Amino acid sequence: VNCCIVCSRGWSVIGDNYNPCCSLPCMNSGVCVLVDQNYECDCTATGHYGKNCETGNKLFRPSRNSLHHLMTHYAWVWKIVNSISWLQKKIMRTVLNVRTKFVQEPSPYVGMSEYPTWNNYINKSVYARSLPPIPRHCPTPMGIKVLPDIEVLSKLIFQRNNFEPCPMRTNVFFAFFAQHFTHQFFKTDPKKGIPFQWGDHSVDLSHIYGDTLAREHSLRMHIDGKMKYSTQNGEMFPPLTSEANVTMSGERLMKGRKFAIGHPGFAAIPTFFVISTLWLREHNRVCDIMKELHSDWDDERIFQTARLILTGETLKIIVEDYVQHVSGFHFQLKYEPEVLHGSDFSYHNQIHSEFQLLYHWHTLLPDFLKLGDSIYTLKELLFNVEPVVNAGMETVLKQLSEQFAGKVVGGRNQGPELIAVAELSIKQARELRMYPFNKYRERFGLKPYETFEELTGEQKLASVLRDLYHDIDALEMYVGFFVEHRRYRQVLGETILEIGAPFSLKGVFGNPIGSPAWWKPSTFGGEVGFNIIKTTNLKKFVCRNVKGCPDISFKVPENVKYKSVE
Amino acid sequence: VNCCIVCSRGWSVIGDNYNPCCSLPCMNSGVCVLVDQNYECDCTATGHYGKNCETGNKLFRPSRNSLHHLMTHYAWVWKIVNSISWLQKKIMRTVLNVRTKFVQEPSPYVGMSEYPTWNNYINKSVYARSLPPIPRHCPTPMGIKVLPDIEVLSKLIFQRNNFEPCPMRTNVFFAFFAQHFTHQFFKTDPKKGIPFQWGDHSVDLSHIYGDTLAREHSLRMHIDGKMKYSTQNGEMFPPLTSEANVTMSGERLMKGRKFAIGHPGFAAIPTFFVISTLWLREHNRVCDIMKELHSDWDDERIFQTARLILTGETLKIIVEDYVQHVSGFHFQLKYEPEVLHGSDFSYHNQIHSEFQLLYHWHTLLPDFLKLGDSIYTLKELLFNVEPVVNAGMETVLKQLSEQFAGKVVGGRNQGPELIAVAELSIKQARELRMYPFNKYRERFGLKPYETFEELTGEQKLASVLRDLYHDIDALEMYVGFFVEHRRYRQVLGETILEIGAPFSLKGVFGNPIGSPAWWKPSTFGGEVGFNIIKTTNLKKFVCRNVKGCPDISFKVPENVKYKSVE
């Protein structure tokens, strides 16, 4: 095999001594196998055939864009659809089926493993992945494509010059909620690094209750199912570390009060701390209700049942408030796991590297945050949650909900204190030897982009990208996610959404509490507990746990105009 | 609630101070919950309603017996059906769907947990269960039913007086194969006891390769993917413990050569040892084929791929030879996982306590075994595999295949050296607080028995049982399994089969290698490896690994008449 690689704007011939799988010849997710110095593509189950799995029915339904158009237009039609229960359920089931079929669970590929092994099935200590790594010992880390320098990319593509607010009016509270929610399952091992991770691949509320039984018990009161708490300025907050025998990350660096929370990193910044406080209050509130109902229940049963109720509430809010906001759909999404009952479904989940990478929405964060009467840089809030405690939850939540979050995609909106995260992520994605952006689009049923202009929807950034990558097929996945143009009525670009949604919905609807054997009143302490889940939403969740019942959503209220916080 | 319990042949009133759920009032697998001193039944998803979930469409398809009749008669019709590929597949898919829907995976109940908890979902250290335990603090361990003395049961119900051979001509080789296969996943924790277990809930071949990476590596040669072996009398056997750094159970007690095998208990008796030797040979044989095909593969990749091929071979032989024999069906069962593709399926498995208990087929074992020129009691073969090595595999396999195994069900066929196992099992089932036999029949869609005669199909044993239990609804599950009358053309009784089949098929078809992302040639080293799986069967498996190619099946050859070995 003779092949050319792009090299500093010219083409240079490389030898024929490399693994032919390095050029990623198999299309449509066919598996490349080396046989006698030559490659073969295993096209099984791709719906394609031919030497490179190139022939067959394209899975790229041209309908993908039409579907998006349909879901984000004709509001009056959707208003009717949403009100017809059986129709809404039918469409929801279809959405779930269409989305989750892109997730292969259990994945044959995990971590850096290049081929399926039994160990891949049982190894939970690494992220799974939906495409194998590019083979080792290729001419370049991207197979045969050459990649630009990370610092150059960072400066020209990621760095924020002027803060761009999210056109969908996403607020900072959403950013906080997103970070809190996702870090219960995005848990890259701090010592071993990516792809190693220490989570349980699921929405397990380990960030509230701790990842081990020992940590859980240190945080529990062992009275009526409740979690320990402390009272600060007359409000309920997590317990102080002096009151719960758990270690918190960066405890030495913390300014002011040191709080103890399920996830060891969640007392370090207000992002995690605010939402942790809300869930702590909700847990103890639910315990009171269960205690009232079941006078014969011991502490353990109240605790365990409250935990399952909170799991259900989390999933409900994630689907009906959070994903709804991200989708931009007029169609009303619902967490009603029963729509999947009657047919088989795998109530298991794996967190994929691709999901972890595409979820780096640090562009959401502005450079300054107003908490109480002061304005802080993000750096000033590191290891410092005092401003939250001092201002009080009601004030803070109102402020977070009224401040604009940044535009996620389109490039050049990563704040100065987070630019290092983008650089690290590109580096990690390269270490993971991820397939190029266009290959991932193909894997998830999207047509590969043909030009940089088609990708960015404009000229300027496209031209910079062309200078850096030369070839659209050489564009790396992580960069592609964040330079793509924003989709109509959506916070995100097409690729992040179309790859993220399958992982997200599989994670939510694959939670065991939604399975036929679990999803029934008795699992949640009877009809009362079941109804807590079924009737909750973001607004009520905040209202009932914060004095003054602030009216909170994931959007900046319509009467608030964007202005720079500086 | 006022209630009576059976007590030494009379009725005695017990107080009203007990948990009303103790009387197991909820029918059709409804969940009993205590609310304000009173019980409520959660009938969700049972297809029933009413205070006790008593009303609704009976799931007891009267067709269950008709289906059995159909599958075990009209051989000529089935001969045609079996030859029409699409029809065979369609029926196979139906069989799988009908069977596996009785398994709730992930089960809300594991170990001794009485209600669903998040920990139940993640706790792999205990067996799952398909019904919760009878509540604690009930008037009797069975709720409100009184149980007979175990020693009396053992003597009157289990003890073998005269060896009864299996009417289906099941041979001792089958018993060996069953024991070897099932002990890779029936692994009760020797220290903590039931319900604790140390397996991985799946057909993971840990009995060949070890349950830890360390053990696996101690048993591997690290050359061309192969496992260590030793040569004894010119034949390939497992390595000696002096050649592999692994501990084996009871090593101090072993007579003669001490062999090292994946499962630490598998060098202790010939049952495990014979079959372990076959699989070891097969692994190294497959490695040779892979090495030949893939000159660029390292030791690791050959090993891992051979392991997946052997997993496929195991599943194939289990479905097409083993389960086929047990089923007695004229319909030909096939391991073709693709029949489930296209719809969702959970490629995960949990080993249930009920499955573990019903699989105590120790009645299969005769009192004496002929190996080479000598006849041994089972006790003489404990920690003694020398007779196998000395007689040679060919001779031993022929002898095992020509000796009749015992009749499994119908009572009174547990040999003198295994009667203690029956006693222990009844004790364990009581410690697990298992629901009564009839409740389990209901759970698996079978009509509860109304009389002891209906259960045993005769008068004598029925009369003994009535004296012991008084009430058919008081009959405990473990005893029920083994006193039930044998089904026409089958090795087992209806209940063992109808409860066991769902667990068995879920375990086999829920193996990850059968999932759409895995079940393709490239997973198994290409078409050659894939075909090893697709074309294997018991006969070939034995033939190609044993000198002289003995012709082995799970039945005693037709020309061998039953005669006592004594």
mmCIF file of C-alpha atoms in Angstrom, chain A residues 138-392:
data_model
loop_
_atom_site.group_PDB
_atom_site.id
_atom_site.type_symbol
_atom_site.label_atom_id
_atom_site.label_comp_id
_atom_site.label_asym_id
_atom_site.label_seq_id
_atom_site.Cartn_x
_atom_site.Cartn_y
_atom_site.Cartn_z
ATOM 1 C CA CYS A 138 0.824 4.120 12.418
ATOM 2 C CA PRO A 139 2.757 6.805 10.529
ATOM 3 C CA THR A 140 0.943 9.482 12.533
ATOM 4 C CA PRO A 141 -1.153 9.415 15.689
ATOM 5 C CA MET A 142 -4.215 9.967 13.493
ATOM 6 C CA GLY A 143 -3.277 7.057 11.276
ATOM 7 C CA ILE A 144 -1.871 8.842 8.265
ATOM 8 C CA LYS A 145 -3.211 12.350 8.885
ATOM 9 C CA VAL A 146 -1.051 15.055 10.438
ATOM 10 C CA LEU A 147 -2.385 17.167 13.282
ATOM 11 C CA PRO A 148 -1.739 20.819 14.120
ATOM 12 C CA ASP A 149 0.013 22.055 17.205
ATOM 13 C CA ILE A 150 -2.253 22.222 20.252
ATOM 14 C CA GLU A 151 -1.172 25.683 21.361
ATOM 15 C CA VAL A 152 -1.895 27.088 17.934
ATOM 16 C CA LEU A 153 -5.320 25.456 17.935
ATOM 17 C CA SER A 154 -6.015 26.806 21.377
ATOM 18 C CA LYS A 155 -5.111 30.349 20.401
ATOM 19 C CA LEU A 156 -6.778 30.477 16.987
ATOM 20 C CA ILE A 157 -9.815 28.284 17.556
ATOM 21 C CA PHE A 158 -10.744 28.126 21.223
ATOM 22 C CA GLN A 159 -9.589 31.291 22.978
ATOM 23 C CA ARG A 160 -12.352 33.744 23.902
ATOM 24 C CA ASN A 161 -11.749 37.385 22.996
ATOM 25 C CA ASN A 162 -15.224 38.710 23.655
ATOM 26 C CA PHE A 163 -17.728 36.735 25.673
ATOM 27 C CA GLU A 164 -20.527 35.567 23.397
ATOM 28 C CA PRO A 165 -23.778 34.825 25.240
ATOM 29 C CA CYS A 166 -25.847 31.782 24.305
ATOM 30 C CA PRO A 167 -28.492 32.895 21.797
ATOM 31 C CA MET A 168 -30.928 30.443 23.349
ATOM 32 C CA ARG A 169 -30.745 32.505 26.579
ATOM 33 C CA THR A 170 -29.204 29.630 28.527
ATOM 34 C CA ASN A 171 -28.342 30.844 32.020
ATOM 35 C CA VAL A 172 -25.450 30.128 34.337
ATOM 36 C CA PHE A 173 -27.713 28.038 36.550
ATOM 37 C CA PHE A 174 -27.943 25.571 33.655
ATOM 38 C CA ALA A 175 -24.147 25.419 33.504
ATOM 39 C CA PHE A 176 -24.038 24.705 37.229
ATOM 40 C CA PHE A 177 -26.704 22.020 36.927
ATOM 41 C CA ALA A 178 -24.921 20.401 33.982
ATOM 42 C CA GLN A 179 -21.599 20.267 35.743
ATOM 43 C CA HIS A 180 -23.099 18.876 38.941
ATOM 44 C CA PHE A 181 -25.140 16.233 37.134
ATOM 45 C CA THR A 182 -22.445 14.979 34.767
ATOM 46 C CA HIS A 183 -19.652 14.699 37.292
ATOM 47 C CA GLN A 184 -21.402 11.831 39.013
ATOM 48 C CA PHE A 185 -20.422 9.704 35.983
ATOM 49 C CA PHE A 186 -17.606 11.632 34.283
ATOM 50 C CA LYS A 187 -14.914 10.669 36.737
ATOM 51 C CA THR A 188 -11.586 10.418 35.019
ATOM 52 C CA ASP A 189 -9.063 8.786 37.312
ATOM 53 C CA PRO A 190 -6.941 11.636 38.668
ATOM 54 C CA LYS A 191 -3.857 9.457 38.979
ATOM 55 C CA LYS A 192 -3.977 7.057 36.053
ATOM 56 C CA GLY A 193 -5.580 9.588 33.714
ATOM 57 C CA ILE A 194 -7.923 8.972 30.811
ATOM 58 C CA PRO A 195 -9.277 6.378 29.798
ATOM 59 C CA PHE A 196 -9.241 5.200 33.415
ATOM 60 C CA GLN A 197 -12.180 6.286 35.527
ATOM 61 C CA TRP A 198 -13.587 5.614 38.960
ATOM 62 C CA GLY A 199 -17.332 6.027 38.380
ATOM 63 C CA ASP A 200 -20.055 3.423 38.104
ATOM 64 C CA HIS A 201 -21.146 4.296 34.540
ATOM 65 C CA SER A 202 -24.567 5.445 35.652
ATOM 66 C CA VAL A 203 -26.807 8.055 37.210
ATOM 67 C CA ASP A 204 -26.178 6.552 40.606
ATOM 68 C CA LEU A 205 -26.275 9.716 42.749
ATOM 69 C CA SER A 206 -22.833 8.859 44.058
ATOM 70 C CA HIS A 207 -22.161 12.605 44.047
ATOM 71 C CA ILE A 208 -24.792 12.963 46.757
ATOM 72 C CA TYR A 209 -24.316 9.731 48.694
ATOM 73 C CA GLY A 210 -20.660 8.947 48.133
ATOM 74 C CA ASP A 211 -19.101 6.281 45.944
ATOM 75 C CA THR A 212 -18.483 3.794 48.750
ATOM 76 C CA LEU A 213 -20.597 2.401 51.537
ATOM 77 C CA ALA A 214 -18.106 3.807 54.045
ATOM 78 C CA ARG A 215 -18.452 7.322 52.647
ATOM 79 C CA GLU A 216 -22.227 7.003 52.559
ATOM 80 C CA HIS A 217 -22.372 6.020 56.197
ATOM 81 C CA SER A 218 -20.056 8.865 57.212
ATOM 82 C CA LEU A 219 -22.498 11.279 55.606
ATOM 83 C CA ARG A 220 -25.647 9.729 57.072
ATOM 84 C CA MET A 221 -27.262 10.762 60.330
ATOM 85 C CA HIS A 222 -28.613 7.237 60.852
ATOM 86 C CA ILE A 223 -31.815 8.793 62.129
ATOM 87 C CA ASP A 224 -34.976 8.580 60.032
ATOM 88 C CA GLY A 225 -32.965 8.040 56.834
ATOM 89 C CA LYS A 226 -31.481 11.517 56.828
ATOM 90 C CA MET A 227 -28.180 12.882 55.645
ATOM 91 C CA LYS A 228 -26.053 14.988 57.980
ATOM 92 C CA TYR A 229 -26.330 18.713 57.493
ATOM 93 C CA SER A 230 -25.194 21.933 59.082
ATOM 94 C CA THR A 231 -27.044 25.178 59.615
ATOM 95 C CA GLN A 232 -25.324 28.326 58.355
ATOM 96 C CA ASN A 233 -26.998 31.710 58.547
ATOM 97 C CA GLY A 234 -30.227 29.928 59.343
ATOM 98 C CA GLU A 235 -30.128 27.767 56.177
ATOM 99 C CA MET A 236 -29.521 24.049 55.683
ATOM 100 C CA PHE A 237 -26.172 23.286 54.055
ATOM 101 C CA PRO A 238 -24.015 20.158 53.839
ATOM 102 C CA PRO A 239 -22.293 19.180 57.090
ATOM 103 C CA LEU A 240 -18.870 20.593 57.859
ATOM 104 C CA THR A 241 -15.939 18.232 57.419
ATOM 105 C CA SER A 242 -15.540 18.348 61.179
ATOM 106 C CA GLU A 243 -18.970 16.721 61.429
ATOM 107 C CA ALA A 244 -18.519 13.937 58.854
ATOM 108 C CA ASN A 245 -15.513 11.727 58.637
ATOM 109 C CA VAL A 246 -14.824 12.060 54.898
ATOM 110 C CA THR A 247 -11.952 13.591 52.980
ATOM 111 C CA MET A 248 -12.604 16.382 50.493
ATOM 112 C CA SER A 249 -10.262 17.253 47.625
ATOM 113 C CA GLY A 250 -8.165 20.361 48.176
ATOM 114 C CA GLU A 251 -9.344 20.712 51.742
ATOM 115 C CA ARG A 252 -6.120 22.494 52.707
ATOM 116 C CA LEU A 253 -6.718 25.132 50.069
ATOM 117 C CA MET A 254 -10.295 25.901 51.032
ATOM 118 C CA LYS A 255 -11.137 29.393 52.129
ATOM 119 C CA GLY A 256 -13.634 29.624 54.980
ATOM 120 C CA ARG A 257 -16.018 26.826 55.884
ATOM 121 C CA LYS A 258 -15.194 23.327 54.691
ATOM 122 C CA PHE A 259 -18.187 21.264 53.701
ATOM 123 C CA ALA A 260 -18.510 17.488 53.362
ATOM 124 C CA ILE A 261 -20.333 16.157 50.275
ATOM 125 C CA GLY A 262 -20.759 12.766 48.556
ATOM 126 C CA HIS A 263 -18.335 13.589 45.738
ATOM 127 C CA PRO A 264 -14.986 14.599 47.242
ATOM 128 C CA GLY A 265 -14.543 17.398 44.706
ATOM 129 C CA PHE A 266 -17.942 18.998 45.189
ATOM 130 C CA ALA A 267 -17.063 21.435 47.976
ATOM 131 C CA ALA A 268 -14.310 23.036 45.922
ATOM 132 C CA ILE A 269 -16.326 25.444 43.769
ATOM 133 C CA PRO A 270 -19.783 27.042 43.973
ATOM 134 C CA THR A 271 -20.878 25.242 40.779
ATOM 135 C CA PHE A 272 -21.011 21.932 42.564
ATOM 136 C CA PHE A 273 -21.831 23.328 45.978
ATOM 137 C CA VAL A 274 -25.064 25.141 45.116
ATOM 138 C CA ILE A 275 -26.699 22.152 43.458
ATOM 139 C CA SER A 276 -25.375 19.744 46.100
ATOM 140 C CA THR A 277 -27.101 21.828 48.730
ATOM 141 C CA LEU A 278 -30.401 21.631 46.864
ATOM 142 C CA TRP A 279 -30.274 17.831 46.642
ATOM 143 C CA LEU A 280 -29.287 17.459 50.275
ATOM 144 C CA ARG A 281 -32.343 19.457 51.293
ATOM 145 C CA GLU A 282 -34.529 17.405 48.964
ATOM 146 C CA HIS A 283 -33.263 14.140 50.457
ATOM 147 C CA ASN A 284 -34.083 15.155 53.991
ATOM 148 C CA ARG A 285 -37.443 16.523 52.896
ATOM 149 C CA VAL A 286 -38.361 13.210 51.241
ATOM 150 C CA CYS A 287 -37.236 11.341 54.373
ATOM 151 C CA ASP A 288 -39.731 13.322 56.438
ATOM 152 C CA ILE A 289 -42.518 12.317 54.067
ATOM 153 C CA MET A 290 -41.530 8.633 54.148
ATOM 154 C CA LYS A 291 -41.221 8.638 57.943
ATOM 155 C CA GLU A 292 -44.715 10.092 58.230
ATOM 156 C CA LEU A 293 -46.115 7.419 55.911
ATOM 157 C CA HIS A 294 -44.250 4.392 57.206
ATOM 158 C CA SER A 295 -43.980 4.538 60.964
ATOM 159 C CA ASP A 296 -42.626 0.968 61.004
ATOM 160 C CA TRP A 297 -39.689 1.685 58.682
ATOM 161 C CA ASP A 298 -36.215 1.853 60.084
ATOM 162 C CA ASP A 299 -33.568 4.435 59.181
ATOM 163 C CA GLU A 300 -32.100 2.149 56.512
ATOM 164 C CA ARG A 301 -35.322 1.644 54.594
ATOM 165 C CA ILE A 302 -36.196 5.342 54.654
ATOM 166 C CA PHE A 303 -32.711 6.217 53.433
ATOM 167 C CA GLN A 304 -32.702 3.638 50.629
ATOM 168 C CA THR A 305 -36.172 4.554 49.433
ATOM 169 C CA ALA A 306 -35.436 8.295 49.525
ATOM 170 C CA ARG A 307 -32.345 7.601 47.427
ATOM 171 C CA LEU A 308 -34.428 5.804 44.780
ATOM 172 C CA ILE A 309 -36.969 8.636 44.808
ATOM 173 C CA LEU A 310 -34.205 11.200 44.294
ATOM 174 C CA THR A 311 -32.832 9.091 41.454
ATOM 175 C CA GLY A 312 -36.235 9.244 39.803
ATOM 176 C CA GLU A 313 -36.497 12.988 40.387
ATOM 177 C CA THR A 314 -33.065 13.505 38.852
ATOM 178 C CA LEU A 315 -33.993 11.558 35.735
ATOM 179 C CA LYS A 316 -37.320 13.382 35.476
ATOM 180 C CA ILE A 317 -35.726 16.824 35.683
ATOM 181 C CA ILE A 318 -32.933 15.819 33.320
ATOM 182 C CA VAL A 319 -35.342 14.687 30.621
ATOM 183 C CA GLU A 320 -38.143 17.189 31.043
ATOM 184 C CA ASP A 321 -36.250 20.360 31.903
ATOM 185 C CA TYR A 322 -32.611 19.858 31.023
ATOM 186 C CA VAL A 323 -32.694 17.789 27.818
ATOM 187 C CA GLN A 324 -35.834 19.653 26.764
ATOM 188 C CA HIS A 325 -33.908 22.924 26.956
ATOM 189 C CA VAL A 326 -30.928 21.474 25.081
ATOM 190 C CA SER A 327 -33.116 19.944 22.377
ATOM 191 C CA GLY A 328 -34.964 23.108 21.482
ATOM 192 C CA PHE A 329 -37.836 20.839 20.439
ATOM 193 C CA HIS A 330 -41.432 21.942 20.490
ATOM 194 C CA PHE A 331 -42.184 18.282 21.141
ATOM 195 C CA GLN A 332 -42.457 17.720 24.871
ATOM 196 C CA LEU A 333 -39.996 15.106 26.109
ATOM 197 C CA LYS A 334 -41.127 13.021 29.062
ATOM 198 C CA TYR A 335 -39.490 10.656 31.512
ATOM 199 C CA GLU A 336 -42.065 7.904 31.436
ATOM 200 C CA PRO A 337 -40.021 4.726 31.421
ATOM 201 C CA GLU A 338 -43.154 2.643 30.862
ATOM 202 C CA VAL A 339 -43.115 3.617 27.179
ATOM 203 C CA LEU A 340 -40.259 1.117 26.772
ATOM 204 C CA HIS A 341 -41.918 -1.676 28.703
ATOM 205 C CA GLY A 342 -43.354 -4.609 26.835
ATOM 206 C CA SER A 343 -40.255 -4.971 24.716
ATOM 207 C CA ASP A 344 -36.754 -5.870 25.860
ATOM 208 C CA PHE A 345 -34.329 -3.137 26.844
ATOM 209 C CA SER A 346 -30.944 -3.269 28.525
ATOM 210 C CA TYR A 347 -31.096 -1.503 31.876
ATOM 211 C CA HIS A 348 -27.365 -1.021 31.992
ATOM 212 C CA ASN A 349 -25.108 1.766 30.853
ATOM 213 C CA GLN A 350 -21.520 2.498 29.949
ATOM 214 C CA ILE A 351 -19.947 5.920 29.924
ATOM 215 C CA HIS A 352 -18.126 6.386 26.638
ATOM 216 C CA SER A 353 -14.994 8.437 25.995
ATOM 217 C CA GLU A 354 -16.787 10.147 23.145
ATOM 218 C CA PHE A 355 -19.577 11.253 25.468
ATOM 219 C CA GLN A 356 -17.097 12.514 28.027
ATOM 220 C CA LEU A 357 -15.221 14.523 25.372
ATOM 221 C CA LEU A 358 -18.224 16.101 23.705
ATOM 222 C CA TYR A 359 -19.560 17.193 27.088
ATOM 223 C CA HIS A 360 -16.777 19.715 27.683
ATOM 224 C CA TRP A 361 -19.149 22.651 27.656
ATOM 225 C CA HIS A 362 -16.815 25.003 29.484
ATOM 226 C CA THR A 363 -17.699 27.660 26.933
ATOM 227 C CA LEU A 364 -20.934 27.996 28.911
ATOM 228 C CA LEU A 365 -19.078 29.701 31.722
ATOM 229 C CA PRO A 366 -18.633 33.469 31.648
ATOM 230 C CA ASP A 367 -15.447 35.074 32.917
ATOM 231 C CA PHE A 368 -17.152 36.665 35.918
ATOM 232 C CA LEU A 369 -19.882 35.545 38.276
ATOM 233 C CA LYS A 370 -22.016 37.784 40.443
ATOM 234 C CA LEU A 371 -22.749 36.276 43.851
ATOM 235 C CA GLY A 372 -24.348 38.542 46.413
ATOM 236 C CA ASP A 373 -22.967 42.026 46.081
ATOM 237 C CA SER A 374 -19.627 41.075 44.578
ATOM 238 C CA ILE A 375 -18.344 40.016 41.201
ATOM 239 C CA TYR A 376 -15.805 37.210 41.110
ATOM 240 C CA THR A 377 -13.477 35.761 38.526
ATOM 241 C CA LEU A 378 -13.723 31.975 38.339
ATOM 242 C CA LYS A 379 -10.283 31.765 39.881
ATOM 243 C CA GLU A 380 -11.469 33.658 42.927
ATOM 244 C CA LEU A 381 -14.184 31.042 43.426
ATOM 245 C CA LEU A 382 -11.821 28.112 43.361
ATOM 246 C CA PHE A 383 -11.846 26.444 46.793
ATOM 247 C CA ASN A 384 -14.172 29.209 47.903
ATOM 248 C CA VAL A 385 -17.864 28.644 48.484
ATOM 249 C CA GLU A 386 -18.167 31.322 51.161
ATOM 250 C CA PRO A 387 -19.865 33.786 48.764
ATOM 251 C CA VAL A 388 -22.733 31.307 48.344
ATOM 252 C CA VAL A 389 -23.231 30.772 52.050
ATOM 253 C CA ASN A 390 -22.978 34.464 52.798
ATOM 254 C CA ALA A 391 -25.294 35.667 50.063
ATOM 255 C CA GLY A 392 -27.803 32.910 50.819
#
